[in-house]
Amino acid sequence: MVPATTSLFQTRQPLAPQGNAPINPVWRASLAALVLIGSSLAFPEEPVGQWNPMESDGRIVKDETDQGSDGVMIQSAVVEGKPGFDGAQTAVEIRKIDRFKIDRELTLAVWLRPTTVNRQRLLGKLHFNTGWNTPMPGLMFNENGCVFAGLWDKAGKNKCTLENQTPVPAQTWTHLALAVNGEKVVLYVNGLPEAEAPFTAALGWNESPLTLGRIRPEDRPFRGLMGEVRLYNQGLSAKEVKHLVDEG
């Protein structure tokens, strides 16, 4: 039984501030938690590396994160009247790769507009054995214009490869992402999962540069325009990859 001098409404804390009243601490904490949860659902984690080869002075491609891992442009070309990346003559080497703290998870995401799509190395890192073709990790086009993704375990002895079944269209901007979350690896094209495989080992991530536009000098290079490239040391979810595509 409620005492005659106390009402239920008098004993409850308001959910929201009334007029100029101070914000109740419980409400403040709840609101902060909701904002945090909402942000984590809507947006991916911050990348550990982010580059746009189309925005270069012809020598350096700036890392847009606070890691400071700028890329070095190898033989720039003239694109739209200024030094830039055309994917036929040029490549970008990102050499300070120890800063990224890659272990069991990673996401490598890229926007590109290929001129042609047959048998090209898009971006990636060399294996310890430089004569081996599967990157550590990396993305390529196969002879049919489909996307090939490869990666290795930390020892460089066991590899995982994925391919999608639909050729990427030429002369069209396309988003590709390779995501590893410690349980599986997924290949995404325009935000849609197109191939996946189990993968639970620590990732191979050696001291070779992360190269955009090719993987080694003698490769058949990527031909076309390459936009924003992002590297995460976490495996993004399908929703997070889709957000990258919707974000543009």
Short mmCIF file of C-alpha atoms in Angstrom, two decimals, residues 4-239:
data_model
loop_
_atom_site.label_atom_id
_atom_site.label_comp_id
_atom_site.label_asym_id
_atom_site.label_seq_id
_atom_site.Cartn_x
_atom_site.Cartn_y
_atom_site.Cartn_z
CA ALA A 4 -0.99 8.79 1.63
CA THR A 5 1.71 11.48 1.44
CA THR A 6 3.56 9.91 -1.55
CA SER A 7 2.37 9.33 -5.08
CA LEU A 8 3.81 6.94 -7.64
CA PHE A 9 4.66 9.84 -9.91
CA GLN A 10 6.54 11.69 -7.20
CA THR A 11 8.83 8.74 -6.50
CA ARG A 12 9.78 8.06 -10.16
CA GLN A 13 12.65 9.80 -11.94
CA PRO A 14 11.66 11.54 -15.20
CA LEU A 15 12.95 9.92 -18.40
CA ALA A 16 13.80 13.24 -20.01
CA PRO A 17 14.64 16.69 -18.63
CA GLN A 18 11.68 18.91 -17.89
CA GLY A 19 12.11 22.55 -18.88
CA ASN A 20 15.42 23.88 -17.56
CA ALA A 21 15.85 21.07 -15.05
CA PRO A 22 19.26 19.35 -15.05
CA ILE A 23 19.55 16.11 -16.99
CA ASN A 24 19.06 13.07 -14.79
CA PRO A 25 22.30 11.00 -14.62
CA VAL A 26 20.40 7.80 -15.45
CA TRP A 27 18.92 9.45 -18.54
CA ARG A 28 22.31 10.82 -19.58
CA ALA A 29 23.96 7.40 -19.31
CA SER A 30 21.10 5.70 -21.18
CA LEU A 31 21.20 8.27 -23.97
CA ALA A 32 24.97 7.91 -24.34
CA ALA A 33 24.65 4.13 -24.53
CA LEU A 34 21.95 4.37 -27.20
CA VAL A 35 24.08 6.76 -29.28
CA LEU A 36 27.08 4.43 -28.97
CA ILE A 37 25.06 1.37 -29.94
CA GLY A 38 23.44 3.17 -32.84
CA SER A 39 26.81 4.35 -34.15
CA SER A 40 28.32 0.88 -33.95
CA LEU A 41 25.38 -0.56 -35.86
CA ALA A 42 25.51 2.04 -38.60
CA PHE A 43 29.21 2.66 -39.15
CA PRO A 44 32.30 0.45 -39.50
CA GLU A 45 35.30 0.81 -37.25
CA GLU A 46 37.88 3.39 -38.31
CA PRO A 47 40.37 2.09 -40.90
CA VAL A 48 44.05 1.78 -40.02
CA GLY A 49 44.95 2.93 -43.51
CA GLN A 50 43.06 4.93 -46.14
CA TRP A 51 44.42 6.13 -49.49
CA ASN A 52 43.04 7.57 -52.72
CA PRO A 53 45.47 7.22 -55.65
CA MET A 54 43.36 9.69 -57.65
CA GLU A 55 44.29 12.41 -55.16
CA SER A 56 48.05 12.64 -55.45
CA ASP A 57 50.73 15.15 -56.28
CA GLY A 58 52.38 12.57 -58.51
CA ARG A 59 54.80 11.50 -55.80
CA ILE A 60 52.91 10.78 -52.58
CA VAL A 61 49.46 9.32 -51.87
CA LYS A 62 48.52 10.55 -48.41
CA ASP A 63 47.27 8.21 -45.73
CA GLU A 64 44.06 9.86 -44.56
CA THR A 65 44.22 8.22 -41.12
CA ASP A 66 46.50 9.26 -38.27
CA GLN A 67 48.87 6.34 -38.95
CA GLY A 68 50.99 8.38 -41.37
CA SER A 69 51.58 5.45 -43.72
CA ASP A 70 51.71 7.45 -46.95
CA GLY A 71 52.04 5.64 -50.24
CA VAL A 72 54.87 6.30 -52.68
CA MET A 73 53.79 6.59 -56.32
CA ILE A 74 55.93 4.67 -58.79
CA GLN A 75 56.08 6.51 -62.14
CA SER A 76 53.01 8.74 -62.08
CA ALA A 77 50.89 9.41 -65.16
CA VAL A 78 48.89 12.43 -66.31
CA VAL A 79 45.21 11.94 -65.46
CA GLU A 80 42.68 14.67 -66.26
CA GLY A 81 45.48 17.15 -66.77
CA LYS A 82 47.35 16.51 -63.51
CA PRO A 83 49.74 13.90 -62.07
CA GLY A 84 47.84 10.83 -60.93
CA PHE A 85 47.16 7.11 -61.11
CA ASP A 86 46.00 5.54 -64.37
CA GLY A 87 46.56 1.89 -63.53
CA ALA A 88 48.57 1.19 -66.68
CA GLN A 89 51.90 2.88 -66.00
CA THR A 90 51.63 3.58 -62.28
CA ALA A 91 51.61 1.81 -58.93
CA VAL A 92 51.59 2.92 -55.31
CA GLU A 93 53.74 1.27 -52.61
CA ILE A 94 52.72 1.53 -48.95
CA ARG A 95 55.85 0.60 -47.06
CA LYS A 96 55.15 1.29 -43.36
CA ILE A 97 53.01 -1.82 -43.04
CA ASP A 98 54.07 -2.77 -39.49
CA ARG A 99 51.82 -0.01 -38.11
CA PHE A 100 48.61 -1.78 -39.05
CA LYS A 101 48.71 -4.54 -36.40
CA ILE A 102 47.25 -7.27 -38.60
CA ASP A 103 46.70 -10.56 -36.75
CA ARG A 104 43.63 -12.74 -37.30
CA GLU A 105 41.33 -10.16 -38.84
CA LEU A 106 41.46 -7.70 -41.69
CA THR A 107 39.34 -6.01 -44.33
CA LEU A 108 40.79 -4.72 -47.60
CA ALA A 109 38.31 -2.58 -49.57
CA VAL A 110 38.75 -0.70 -52.85
CA TRP A 111 36.80 1.32 -55.41
CA LEU A 112 37.98 0.85 -58.99
CA ARG A 113 36.93 1.54 -62.57
CA PRO A 114 38.75 -0.93 -64.83
CA THR A 115 39.39 -0.22 -68.49
CA THR A 116 39.66 -3.97 -69.11
CA VAL A 117 39.19 -6.85 -66.68
CA ASN A 118 41.19 -9.86 -67.89
CA ARG A 119 44.15 -11.20 -65.86
CA GLN A 120 45.29 -8.24 -63.80
CA ARG A 121 46.80 -7.83 -60.34
CA LEU A 122 44.80 -5.18 -58.51
CA LEU A 123 46.52 -4.79 -55.14
CA GLY A 124 48.19 -6.86 -52.47
CA LYS A 125 51.41 -8.09 -50.89
CA LEU A 126 54.00 -10.63 -51.99
CA HIS A 127 54.41 -14.02 -50.35
CA PHE A 128 57.68 -14.76 -48.53
CA ASN A 129 58.54 -16.83 -51.59
CA THR A 130 58.43 -14.14 -54.26
CA GLY A 131 58.04 -16.74 -56.99
CA TRP A 132 54.62 -17.81 -55.74
CA ASN A 133 51.62 -16.19 -57.40
CA THR A 134 48.99 -16.14 -54.64
CA PRO A 135 49.26 -12.83 -52.77
CA MET A 136 49.58 -12.46 -49.01
CA PRO A 137 46.84 -11.13 -49.18
CA GLY A 138 45.54 -9.54 -52.38
CA LEU A 139 42.92 -9.13 -55.10
CA MET A 140 43.18 -9.91 -58.82
CA PHE A 141 41.09 -10.37 -61.96
CA ASN A 142 41.27 -13.87 -63.47
CA GLU A 143 41.26 -14.66 -67.18
CA ASN A 144 37.45 -14.38 -67.25
CA GLY A 145 37.30 -10.98 -65.57
CA CYS A 146 36.05 -12.41 -62.28
CA VAL A 147 37.58 -11.42 -58.94
CA PHE A 148 40.20 -13.71 -57.40
CA ALA A 149 41.19 -13.21 -53.75
CA GLY A 150 44.05 -14.94 -51.98
CA LEU A 151 45.61 -15.02 -48.52
CA TRP A 152 47.93 -17.20 -46.42
CA ASP A 153 48.41 -18.19 -42.82
CA LYS A 154 51.19 -16.57 -40.80
CA ALA A 155 53.68 -19.33 -41.60
CA GLY A 156 53.01 -18.93 -45.32
CA LYS A 157 52.27 -22.64 -45.73
CA ASN A 158 48.48 -22.82 -45.99
CA LYS A 159 46.55 -20.61 -48.37
CA CYS A 160 42.92 -19.75 -48.98
CA THR A 161 41.58 -18.58 -52.35
CA LEU A 162 38.16 -17.31 -53.39
CA GLU A 163 36.62 -16.42 -56.75
CA ASN A 164 33.27 -14.96 -57.68
CA GLN A 165 31.35 -16.19 -60.71
CA THR A 166 30.32 -12.95 -62.42
CA PRO A 167 32.81 -10.83 -64.39
CA VAL A 168 33.29 -7.28 -63.19
CA PRO A 169 32.06 -4.78 -65.82
CA ALA A 170 34.62 -2.59 -67.56
CA GLN A 171 34.28 1.20 -67.53
CA THR A 172 32.13 1.05 -64.39
CA TRP A 173 32.97 1.92 -60.79
CA THR A 174 32.89 -1.25 -58.68
CA HIS A 175 33.54 -1.80 -54.98
CA LEU A 176 35.50 -4.89 -53.88
CA ALA A 177 36.17 -6.03 -50.32
CA LEU A 178 37.98 -8.97 -48.74
CA ALA A 179 37.00 -9.46 -45.08
CA VAL A 180 38.49 -11.94 -42.59
CA ASN A 181 36.92 -12.11 -39.10
CA GLY A 182 38.89 -14.95 -37.45
CA GLU A 183 36.34 -17.58 -38.47
CA LYS A 184 35.87 -17.13 -42.21
CA VAL A 185 36.93 -15.04 -45.18
CA VAL A 186 34.32 -13.38 -47.42
CA LEU A 187 34.69 -11.76 -50.84
CA TYR A 188 32.23 -8.92 -51.51
CA VAL A 189 31.40 -7.23 -54.81
CA ASN A 190 29.39 -4.02 -54.53
CA GLY A 191 28.49 -4.88 -50.95
CA LEU A 192 27.16 -8.36 -51.72
CA PRO A 193 28.91 -11.54 -50.49
CA GLU A 194 29.91 -13.58 -53.55
CA ALA A 195 32.23 -16.23 -52.07
CA GLU A 196 33.36 -17.37 -48.64
CA ALA A 197 35.46 -20.05 -46.94
CA PRO A 198 36.45 -20.97 -43.36
CA PHE A 199 39.70 -19.44 -42.14
CA THR A 200 40.75 -19.43 -38.47
CA ALA A 201 44.54 -19.10 -38.63
CA ALA A 202 46.62 -16.02 -37.91
CA LEU A 203 47.07 -14.09 -41.15
CA GLY A 204 50.23 -13.92 -43.17
CA TRP A 205 51.34 -10.27 -43.24
CA ASN A 206 55.03 -10.00 -44.03
CA GLU A 207 57.35 -7.02 -44.47
CA SER A 208 56.73 -6.53 -48.20
CA PRO A 209 54.90 -3.33 -49.21
CA LEU A 210 51.18 -3.23 -49.79
CA THR A 211 51.10 -2.31 -53.48
CA LEU A 212 48.18 -0.71 -55.32
CA GLY A 213 47.92 -1.30 -59.07
CA ARG A 214 50.05 -4.45 -59.13
CA ILE A 215 51.73 -6.79 -56.65
CA ARG A 216 55.20 -7.18 -58.16
CA PRO A 217 56.98 -5.28 -60.97
CA GLU A 218 56.66 -8.04 -63.58
CA ASP A 219 52.92 -8.44 -63.02
CA ARG A 220 50.25 -7.65 -65.56
CA PRO A 221 49.08 -4.44 -63.84
CA PHE A 222 45.62 -3.17 -63.14
CA ARG A 223 44.35 -1.02 -65.99
CA GLY A 224 41.93 1.71 -65.08
CA LEU A 225 41.22 4.15 -62.29
CA MET A 226 41.51 3.30 -58.62
CA GLY A 227 39.63 5.34 -56.04
CA GLU A 228 39.57 5.02 -52.27
CA VAL A 229 41.39 2.08 -50.69
CA ARG A 230 40.73 1.20 -47.04
CA LEU A 231 42.51 -1.24 -44.76
CA TYR A 232 41.03 -2.38 -41.43
CA ASN A 233 42.62 -4.64 -38.83
CA GLN A 234 39.15 -6.04 -38.13
CA GLY A 235 36.86 -8.17 -40.25
CA LEU A 236 33.92 -5.98 -41.22
CA SER A 237 30.43 -7.46 -41.17
CA ALA A 238 28.19 -7.64 -44.24
CA LYS A 239 26.27 -4.58 -42.99
#
